[in-house]
Structures are given as C-alpha cells and as structure tokens.
Amino acid sequence: MSADFKVKFLSFLAALWIRSLRVRFSVPEGYGPGVLGLWHQDLLASCAAFKDKDVHVLISESGDGELFAKTTERLGYRVSRGSDTHGSLNVRHLAKTLKEGGFVGMALDGPKGPALEVKPGSLWLSQVSGRPLWQICVRYGLHFRLKTWDNFIVPLPLSTIDVQIKYFLEVNENKP
C-alpha cells in the first residue's frame, strides 16, 4: 500500500470522525473575521467547530501535519503549510486572507510547544491585519487524552463539545 493512499484513507476516516462530533457554540458580541487561536491539544475539536466555513489554516510541514492537512482540506479548510518559525513566510498568506475579511486559524502554542505557551505568530497576524485574535475555549463530553507534549485531546465519535469564542487577552506578567 502506497504512503499516499494510506494518508488519503486515514484522512477520510479522520474526517468522518470529526464530522460526527456535535458542536455547540457561544460567541461574544462583535464576533467577526479574525485569527482563531487554539491550543494544540484542541485541534480535533476546533476542526469540528469550523468545518465547511472556509477558514484558512496554517499546518506544520511534519509527517503528522501531512495527515492533518489532508483531513482539514476534506473538511472545507484552506491550508497553508509551515509554522511561525519554519516556513514563516507562509504566515503571510494568512495575513492576506485576514485583510480580505476572512478567518484564519492557528495553534497559539505552535506545532511543538511548549504546551499552553503563546508563540508570536498569531499575535503578529492580529496586529498586522488589524483583525481581532479570538481564543477558542473547548469543553469536552466523552474524550481521552494522549500522553504527548500537548496532552492532545481526542473526543469520542458522536460526543458533544462546547466551543466558546473569547477575545484573546495577552497577559503581561511584568505589570503590577
């Protein structure tokens, strides 16, 4: 079995799994085009929440990223490959989408972490485009966690996830 066929088949199964999730939304007043920032651990839930909404996403160029890129394309996302360090020029494609009034998505903590620590890419995108940075907060129904650097969360098929969108506020620990 070729590697390309394997990726296509696995992306098909992953897209079915993600489409089975039941998503409930809560958005703030004034919610509109901007950067959708998520924690890496919440990738699957975020994919379910914004499927078929033409969101432009940045996905790492790793082997895992290849499977995830194929899966998100099946779910109606536009994909650019890279990260805020490797392939950082691709972040500029996302800036163009924002300037055209679209939504973009990327992991706040990047493809390698450390987990739950904000990297500069999403903040830069928000500033350069003049669009808000939204934080995706997820509450899970039935799920399990993988023992990975980000404690990746896998919601069980047909389970319900609650997605709350909030304005992202950068906390400056140096301020009193």
Tab-separated table of N, CA, C and O in Angstrom, residues 53-157:
chain	number	residue	atom	x	y	z
A	53	LYS	N	-16.451	26.184	6.718
A	53	LYS	CA	-16.593	27.634	6.891
A	53	LYS	C	-15.478	28.403	6.181
A	53	LYS	O	-15.270	29.581	6.440
A	54	ASP	N	-14.723	27.724	5.302
A	54	ASP	CA	-13.665	28.349	4.510
A	54	ASP	C	-12.620	29.076	5.365
A	54	ASP	O	-12.165	30.161	5.025
A	55	VAL	N	-12.265	28.481	6.495
A	55	VAL	CA	-11.212	29.036	7.346
A	55	VAL	C	-9.865	28.650	6.740
A	55	VAL	O	-9.674	27.525	6.292
A	56	HIS	N	-8.936	29.593	6.718
A	56	HIS	CA	-7.588	29.373	6.195
A	56	HIS	C	-6.696	29.031	7.387
A	56	HIS	O	-6.608	29.814	8.329
A	57	VAL	N	-6.057	27.867	7.352
A	57	VAL	CA	-5.269	27.406	8.492
A	57	VAL	C	-3.810	27.196	8.113
A	57	VAL	O	-3.482	26.934	6.958
A	58	LEU	N	-2.967	27.313	9.127
A	58	LEU	CA	-1.545	27.045	8.992
A	58	LEU	C	-1.260	25.718	9.675
A	58	LEU	O	-1.573	25.548	10.855
A	59	ILE	N	-0.703	24.769	8.920
A	59	ILE	CA	-0.415	23.431	9.440
A	59	ILE	C	1.056	23.119	9.191
A	59	ILE	O	1.578	23.382	8.112
A	60	SER	N	1.704	22.544	10.195
A	60	SER	CA	3.139	22.279	10.106
A	60	SER	C	3.471	21.363	8.934
A	60	SER	O	2.619	20.620	8.435
A	61	GLU	N	4.719	21.406	8.523
A	61	GLU	CA	5.188	20.610	7.383
A	61	GLU	C	5.669	19.226	7.806
A	61	GLU	O	6.275	18.523	7.019
A	62	SER	N	5.352	18.806	9.016
A	62	SER	CA	5.768	17.493	9.525
A	62	SER	C	4.940	16.378	8.885
A	62	SER	O	3.959	16.634	8.180
A	63	GLY	N	5.325	15.138	9.162
A	63	GLY	CA	4.569	13.984	8.681
A	63	GLY	C	3.158	13.970	9.241
A	63	GLY	O	2.188	13.713	8.521
A	64	ASP	N	3.005	14.235	10.548
A	64	ASP	CA	1.669	14.328	11.150
A	64	ASP	C	0.892	15.465	10.509
A	64	ASP	O	-0.321	15.372	10.313
A	65	GLY	N	1.591	16.549	10.182
A	65	GLY	CA	0.967	17.691	9.543
A	65	GLY	C	0.379	17.327	8.193
A	65	GLY	O	-0.663	17.856	7.795
A	66	GLU	N	1.016	16.407	7.473
A	66	GLU	CA	0.509	15.981	6.161
A	66	GLU	C	-0.867	15.325	6.304
A	66	GLU	O	-1.796	15.646	5.569
A	67	LEU	N	-0.998	14.430	7.261
A	67	LEU	CA	-2.285	13.786	7.500
A	67	LEU	C	-3.323	14.816	7.928
A	67	LEU	O	-4.455	14.818	7.443
A	68	PHE	N	-2.943	15.717	8.811
A	68	PHE	CA	-3.876	16.732	9.294
A	68	PHE	C	-4.275	17.688	8.171
A	68	PHE	O	-5.430	18.095	8.078
A	69	ALA	N	-3.324	18.034	7.298
A	69	ALA	CA	-3.629	18.923	6.165
A	69	ALA	C	-4.651	18.279	5.239
A	69	ALA	O	-5.612	18.923	4.817
A	70	LYS	N	-4.455	17.015	4.918
A	70	LYS	CA	-5.409	16.310	4.046
A	70	LYS	C	-6.789	16.220	4.697
A	70	LYS	O	-7.811	16.376	4.037
A	71	THR	N	-6.808	15.976	6.002
A	71	THR	CA	-8.075	15.872	6.723
A	71	THR	C	-8.809	17.207	6.717
A	71	THR	O	-10.006	17.268	6.426
A	72	THR	N	-8.101	18.294	7.022
A	72	THR	CA	-8.759	19.604	7.081
A	72	THR	C	-9.240	20.042	5.696
A	72	THR	O	-10.293	20.668	5.589
A	73	GLU	N	-8.502	19.699	4.663
A	73	GLU	CA	-8.973	20.017	3.305
A	73	GLU	C	-10.295	19.313	3.029
A	73	GLU	O	-11.201	19.891	2.420
A	74	ARG	N	-10.433	18.062	3.474
A	74	ARG	CA	-11.690	17.325	3.312
A	74	ARG	C	-12.841	17.997	4.079
A	74	ARG	O	-14.003	17.812	3.751
A	75	LEU	N	-12.482	18.750	5.120
A	75	LEU	CA	-13.484	19.400	5.967
A	75	LEU	C	-13.772	20.839	5.538
A	75	LEU	O	-14.446	21.575	6.238
A	76	GLY	N	-13.240	21.235	4.379
A	76	GLY	CA	-13.568	22.547	3.835
A	76	GLY	C	-12.641	23.679	4.237
A	76	GLY	O	-12.988	24.851	4.066
A	77	TYR	N	-11.471	23.367	4.748
A	77	TYR	CA	-10.492	24.392	5.121
A	77	TYR	C	-9.561	24.697	3.959
A	77	TYR	O	-9.315	23.833	3.112
A	78	ARG	N	-9.022	25.911	3.922
A	78	ARG	CA	-7.910	26.243	3.030
A	78	ARG	C	-6.642	26.070	3.853
A	78	ARG	O	-6.582	26.533	4.998
A	79	VAL	N	-5.631	25.434	3.287
A	79	VAL	CA	-4.442	25.065	4.048
A	79	VAL	C	-3.191	25.707	3.474
A	79	VAL	O	-2.957	25.661	2.268
A	80	SER	N	-2.391	26.307	4.366
A	80	SER	CA	-1.013	26.703	4.052
A	80	SER	C	-0.129	25.901	4.991
A	80	SER	O	-0.488	25.674	6.148
A	81	ARG	N	1.006	25.455	4.480
A	81	ARG	CA	1.912	24.630	5.290
A	81	ARG	C	3.058	25.481	5.808
A	81	ARG	O	3.572	26.341	5.122
A	82	GLY	N	3.461	25.238	7.047
A	82	GLY	CA	4.560	25.959	7.680
A	82	GLY	C	4.258	26.146	9.151
A	82	GLY	O	3.365	25.535	9.710
A	83	SER	N	5.031	27.010	9.793
A	83	SER	CA	4.810	27.351	11.199
A	83	SER	C	5.301	28.772	11.398
A	83	SER	O	5.781	29.400	10.460
A	84	ASP	N	5.214	29.259	12.620
A	84	ASP	CA	5.666	30.636	12.833
A	84	ASP	C	7.188	30.734	12.868
A	84	ASP	O	7.738	31.813	12.935
A	85	THR	N	7.892	29.603	12.791
A	85	THR	CA	9.355	29.633	12.698
A	85	THR	C	9.810	29.020	11.376
A	85	THR	O	10.386	29.677	10.550
A	86	HIS	N	9.476	27.750	11.142
A	86	HIS	CA	9.836	27.081	9.896
A	86	HIS	C	8.733	27.336	8.875
A	86	HIS	O	7.580	27.050	9.119
A	87	GLY	N	9.076	27.893	7.755
A	87	GLY	CA	8.062	28.219	6.757
A	87	GLY	C	7.279	29.459	7.131
A	87	GLY	O	6.122	29.603	6.768
A	88	SER	N	7.921	30.358	7.872
A	88	SER	CA	7.206	31.523	8.399
A	88	SER	C	6.672	32.437	7.312
A	88	SER	O	5.742	33.205	7.551
A	89	LEU	N	7.230	32.384	6.114
A	89	LEU	CA	6.690	33.206	5.033
A	89	LEU	C	5.253	32.821	4.714
A	89	LEU	O	4.473	33.644	4.246
A	90	ASN	N	4.887	31.579	4.991
A	90	ASN	CA	3.524	31.133	4.722
A	90	ASN	C	2.504	31.803	5.641
A	90	ASN	O	1.324	31.855	5.325
A	91	VAL	N	2.974	32.321	6.776
A	91	VAL	CA	2.085	33.066	7.665
A	91	VAL	C	1.543	34.293	6.930
A	91	VAL	O	0.421	34.725	7.156
A	92	ARG	N	2.307	34.817	6.000
A	92	ARG	CA	1.881	35.992	5.237
A	92	ARG	C	0.660	35.689	4.356
A	92	ARG	O	-0.139	36.572	4.087
A	93	HIS	N	0.506	34.429	3.916
A	93	HIS	CA	-0.694	34.040	3.163
A	93	HIS	C	-1.935	34.209	4.049
A	93	HIS	O	-2.997	34.603	3.576
A	94	LEU	N	-1.774	33.897	5.324
A	94	LEU	CA	-2.887	34.056	6.248
A	94	LEU	C	-3.216	35.535	6.434
A	94	LEU	O	-4.390	35.901	6.537
A	95	ALA	N	-2.186	36.382	6.477
A	95	ALA	CA	-2.404	37.824	6.615
A	95	ALA	C	-3.236	38.350	5.449
A	95	ALA	O	-4.128	39.189	5.635
A	96	LYS	N	-2.978	37.831	4.261
A	96	LYS	CA	-3.741	38.250	3.077
A	96	LYS	C	-5.221	37.876	3.235
A	96	LYS	O	-6.110	38.677	2.942
A	97	THR	N	-5.484	36.672	3.713
A	97	THR	CA	-6.864	36.236	3.949
A	97	THR	C	-7.552	37.155	4.953
A	97	THR	O	-8.707	37.535	4.764
A	98	LEU	N	-6.845	37.529	6.016
A	98	LEU	CA	-7.418	38.424	7.019
A	98	LEU	C	-7.743	39.792	6.425
A	98	LEU	O	-8.808	40.355	6.677
A	99	LYS	N	-6.831	40.304	5.624
A	99	LYS	CA	-7.055	41.620	5.009
A	99	LYS	C	-8.234	41.592	4.043
A	99	LYS	O	-8.866	42.610	3.808
A	100	GLU	N	-8.540	40.404	3.501
A	100	GLU	CA	-9.685	40.245	2.596
A	100	GLU	C	-10.988	39.973	3.351
A	100	GLU	O	-12.020	39.746	2.745
A	101	GLY	N	-10.913	39.973	4.694
A	101	GLY	CA	-12.118	39.796	5.501
A	101	GLY	C	-12.450	38.368	5.861
A	101	GLY	O	-13.592	38.070	6.220
A	102	GLY	N	-11.467	37.472	5.808
A	102	GLY	CA	-11.709	36.078	6.141
A	102	GLY	C	-11.240	35.709	7.540
A	102	GLY	O	-10.701	36.537	8.278
A	103	PHE	N	-11.462	34.465	7.884
A	103	PHE	CA	-10.987	33.892	9.143
A	103	PHE	C	-9.752	33.051	8.875
A	103	PHE	O	-9.663	32.377	7.842
A	104	VAL	N	-8.810	33.064	9.806
A	104	VAL	CA	-7.665	32.166	9.754
A	104	VAL	C	-7.541	31.474	11.108
A	104	VAL	O	-8.038	31.981	12.117
A	105	GLY	N	-6.906	30.328	11.108
A	105	GLY	CA	-6.722	29.599	12.356
A	105	GLY	C	-5.316	29.084	12.500
A	105	GLY	O	-4.684	28.697	11.517
A	106	MET	N	-4.815	29.128	13.720
A	106	MET	CA	-3.516	28.538	14.015
A	106	MET	C	-3.391	28.234	15.504
A	106	MET	O	-4.086	28.842	16.323
A	107	ALA	N	-2.531	27.283	15.810
A	107	ALA	CA	-2.304	26.911	17.207
A	107	ALA	C	-1.509	28.009	17.899
A	107	ALA	O	-0.447	28.406	17.427
A	108	LEU	N	-2.046	28.490	19.003
A	108	LEU	CA	-1.360	29.531	19.774
A	108	LEU	C	0.006	29.052	20.262
A	108	LEU	O	0.947	29.832	20.319
A	109	ASP	N	0.099	27.771	20.608
A	109	ASP	CA	1.354	27.226	21.130
A	109	ASP	C	2.177	26.504	20.061
A	109	ASP	O	3.145	25.807	20.368
A	110	GLY	N	1.825	26.710	18.804
A	110	GLY	CA	2.614	26.188	17.691
A	110	GLY	C	2.561	24.685	17.557
A	110	GLY	O	1.833	24.004	18.270
A	111	PRO	N	3.380	24.133	16.643
A	111	PRO	CA	3.351	22.697	16.393
A	111	PRO	C	4.181	21.874	17.372
A	111	PRO	O	4.069	20.663	17.398
A	112	LYS	N	5.014	22.527	18.177
A	112	LYS	CA	5.904	21.775	19.063
A	112	LYS	C	5.908	22.271	20.505
A	112	LYS	O	6.621	21.744	21.331
A	113	GLY	N	5.170	23.323	20.788
A	113	GLY	CA	5.079	23.792	22.158
A	113	GLY	C	6.178	24.744	22.558
A	113	GLY	O	6.815	25.324	21.687
A	114	PRO	N	6.358	24.898	23.829
A	114	PRO	CA	5.720	24.204	24.939
A	114	PRO	C	4.210	24.438	24.975
A	114	PRO	O	3.716	25.458	24.527
A	115	ALA	N	3.522	23.451	25.528
A	115	ALA	CA	2.063	23.487	25.574
A	115	ALA	C	1.568	24.685	26.368
A	115	ALA	O	2.146	25.062	27.387
A	116	LEU	N	0.504	25.291	25.853
A	116	LEU	CA	-0.206	26.385	26.509
A	116	LEU	C	0.655	27.637	26.699
A	116	LEU	O	0.362	28.472	27.546
A	117	GLU	N	1.704	27.780	25.888
A	117	GLU	CA	2.521	28.995	25.869
A	117	GLU	C	2.383	29.630	24.492
A	117	GLU	O	2.695	29.002	23.486
A	118	VAL	N	1.933	30.874	24.469
A	118	VAL	CA	1.651	31.554	23.213
A	118	VAL	C	2.931	31.861	22.450
A	118	VAL	O	3.870	32.430	23.002
A	119	LYS	N	2.943	31.470	21.170
A	119	LYS	CA	4.038	31.810	20.257
A	119	LYS	C	3.680	33.126	19.569
A	119	LYS	O	2.527	33.543	19.573
A	120	PRO	N	4.630	33.784	18.919
A	120	PRO	CA	4.371	35.120	18.366
A	120	PRO	C	3.519	35.176	17.096
A	120	PRO	O	2.967	36.228	16.779
A	121	GLY	N	3.354	34.082	16.365
A	121	GLY	CA	2.697	34.125	15.061
A	121	GLY	C	1.281	34.670	15.066
A	121	GLY	O	0.927	35.533	14.267
A	122	SER	N	0.440	34.180	15.958
A	122	SER	CA	-0.960	34.612	15.986
A	122	SER	C	-1.082	36.070	16.441
A	122	SER	O	-1.910	36.815	15.918
A	123	LEU	N	-0.266	36.477	17.384
A	123	LEU	CA	-0.268	37.876	17.827
A	123	LEU	C	0.164	38.795	16.686
A	123	LEU	O	-0.443	39.839	16.456
A	124	TRP	N	1.204	38.390	15.965
A	124	TRP	CA	1.693	39.173	14.824
A	124	TRP	C	0.602	39.307	13.770
A	124	TRP	O	0.368	40.392	13.241
A	125	LEU	N	-0.071	38.188	13.457
A	125	LEU	CA	-1.137	38.219	12.452
A	125	LEU	C	-2.247	39.194	12.836
A	125	LEU	O	-2.735	39.952	12.007
A	126	SER	N	-2.641	39.163	14.079
A	126	SER	CA	-3.692	40.054	14.553
A	126	SER	C	-3.257	41.516	14.415
A	126	SER	O	-4.011	42.355	13.916
A	127	GLN	N	-2.035	41.811	14.822
A	127	GLN	CA	-1.536	43.187	14.772
A	127	GLN	C	-1.385	43.681	13.344
A	127	GLN	O	-1.800	44.784	13.012
A	128	VAL	N	-0.789	42.873	12.471
A	128	VAL	CA	-0.503	43.306	11.107
A	128	VAL	C	-1.779	43.461	10.273
A	128	VAL	O	-1.840	44.298	9.380
A	129	SER	N	-2.800	42.690	10.604
A	129	SER	CA	-4.047	42.739	9.837
A	129	SER	C	-5.076	43.697	10.431
A	129	SER	O	-6.037	44.058	9.758
A	130	GLY	N	-4.887	44.058	11.689
A	130	GLY	CA	-5.884	44.891	12.357
A	130	GLY	C	-7.153	44.124	12.701
A	130	GLY	O	-8.189	44.715	12.993
A	131	ARG	N	-7.075	42.812	12.680
A	131	ARG	CA	-8.222	41.952	12.996
A	131	ARG	C	-8.053	41.382	14.405
A	131	ARG	O	-6.939	41.205	14.886
A	132	PRO	N	-9.163	41.053	15.073
A	132	PRO	CA	-9.048	40.527	16.437
A	132	PRO	C	-8.454	39.126	16.477
A	132	PRO	O	-8.546	38.371	15.517
A	133	LEU	N	-7.852	38.820	17.610
A	133	LEU	CA	-7.392	37.468	17.902
A	133	LEU	C	-8.424	36.864	18.843
A	133	LEU	O	-8.645	37.368	19.947
A	134	TRP	N	-9.083	35.820	18.361
A	134	TRP	CA	-10.099	35.115	19.138
A	134	TRP	C	-9.484	33.875	19.750
A	134	TRP	O	-8.714	33.179	19.098
A	135	GLN	N	-9.834	33.579	20.974
A	135	GLN	CA	-9.369	32.349	21.598
A	135	GLN	C	-10.504	31.349	21.613
A	135	GLN	O	-11.629	31.663	22.020
A	136	ILE	N	-10.209	30.147	21.159
A	136	ILE	CA	-11.177	29.059	21.151
A	136	ILE	C	-11.013	28.283	22.457
A	136	ILE	O	-9.939	27.754	22.737
A	137	CYS	N	-12.068	28.231	23.238
A	137	CYS	CA	-12.066	27.501	24.510
A	137	CYS	C	-13.025	26.332	24.373
A	137	CYS	O	-14.190	26.527	24.004
A	138	VAL	N	-12.552	25.134	24.665
A	138	VAL	CA	-13.348	23.929	24.420
A	138	VAL	C	-13.626	23.200	25.734
A	138	VAL	O	-12.739	23.026	26.570
A	139	ARG	N	-14.877	22.768	25.876
A	139	ARG	CA	-15.269	21.886	26.963
A	139	ARG	C	-15.764	20.595	26.312
A	139	ARG	O	-16.587	20.636	25.387
A	140	TYR	N	-15.257	19.480	26.774
A	140	TYR	CA	-15.496	18.191	26.121
A	140	TYR	C	-16.531	17.339	26.837
A	140	TYR	O	-16.618	17.357	28.063
A	141	GLY	N	-17.250	16.562	26.027
A	141	GLY	CA	-18.053	15.466	26.546
A	141	GLY	C	-17.109	14.278	26.724
A	141	GLY	O	-16.020	14.419	27.281
A	142	LEU	N	-17.472	13.145	26.173
A	142	LEU	CA	-16.626	11.954	26.285
A	142	LEU	C	-15.354	12.131	25.454
A	142	LEU	O	-15.418	12.484	24.274
A	143	HIS	N	-14.209	11.877	26.080
A	143	HIS	CA	-12.924	12.080	25.405
A	143	HIS	C	-11.825	11.334	26.157
A	143	HIS	O	-12.053	10.824	27.257
A	144	PHE	N	-10.652	11.292	25.546
A	144	PHE	CA	-9.462	10.813	26.245
A	144	PHE	C	-8.291	11.683	25.822
A	144	PHE	O	-8.358	12.419	24.841
A	145	ARG	N	-7.218	11.619	26.613
A	145	ARG	CA	-6.014	12.409	26.345
A	145	ARG	C	-4.864	11.471	25.973
A	145	ARG	O	-4.726	10.405	26.556
A	146	LEU	N	-4.066	11.932	25.018
A	146	LEU	CA	-2.865	11.192	24.655
A	146	LEU	C	-1.697	11.674	25.517
A	146	LEU	O	-1.686	12.827	25.954
A	147	LYS	N	-0.730	10.817	25.727
A	147	LYS	CA	0.459	11.201	26.501
A	147	LYS	C	1.482	11.797	25.541
A	147	LYS	O	2.492	11.176	25.211
A	148	THR	N	1.193	13.018	25.086
A	148	THR	CA	2.046	13.737	24.153
A	148	THR	C	2.452	15.059	24.802
A	148	THR	O	1.972	15.404	25.880
A	149	TRP	N	3.316	15.824	24.129
A	149	TRP	CA	3.801	17.089	24.697
A	149	TRP	C	2.666	18.037	25.033
A	149	TRP	O	2.766	18.858	25.941
A	150	ASP	N	1.544	17.948	24.307
A	150	ASP	CA	0.425	18.875	24.492
A	150	ASP	C	-0.774	18.249	25.211
A	150	ASP	O	-1.784	18.902	25.396
A	151	ASN	N	-0.655	16.979	25.621
A	151	ASN	CA	-1.795	16.249	26.204
A	151	ASN	C	-2.996	16.296	25.256
A	151	ASN	O	-4.121	16.614	25.641
A	152	PHE	N	-2.736	15.965	23.987
A	152	PHE	CA	-3.717	16.030	22.907
A	152	PHE	C	-5.031	15.373	23.312
A	152	PHE	O	-5.046	14.262	23.830
A	153	ILE	N	-6.139	16.078	23.066
A	153	ILE	CA	-7.456	15.593	23.462
A	153	ILE	C	-8.175	15.005	22.249
A	153	ILE	O	-8.263	15.649	21.201
A	154	VAL	N	-8.692	13.790	22.421
A	154	VAL	CA	-9.418	13.095	21.361
A	154	VAL	C	-10.860	12.890	21.822
A	154	VAL	O	-11.135	12.055	22.690
A	155	PRO	N	-11.792	13.674	21.268
A	155	PRO	CA	-13.207	13.464	21.613
A	155	PRO	C	-13.712	12.185	20.952
A	155	PRO	O	-13.342	11.880	19.825
A	156	LEU	N	-14.531	11.445	21.666
A	156	LEU	CA	-15.065	10.209	21.108
A	156	LEU	C	-16.104	10.521	20.037
A	156	LEU	O	-16.783	11.552	20.104
A	157	PRO	N	-16.216	9.652	19.038
A	157	PRO	CA	-17.205	9.885	17.980
A	157	PRO	C	-18.604	10.081	18.572
A	157	PRO	O	-18.956	9.484	19.581
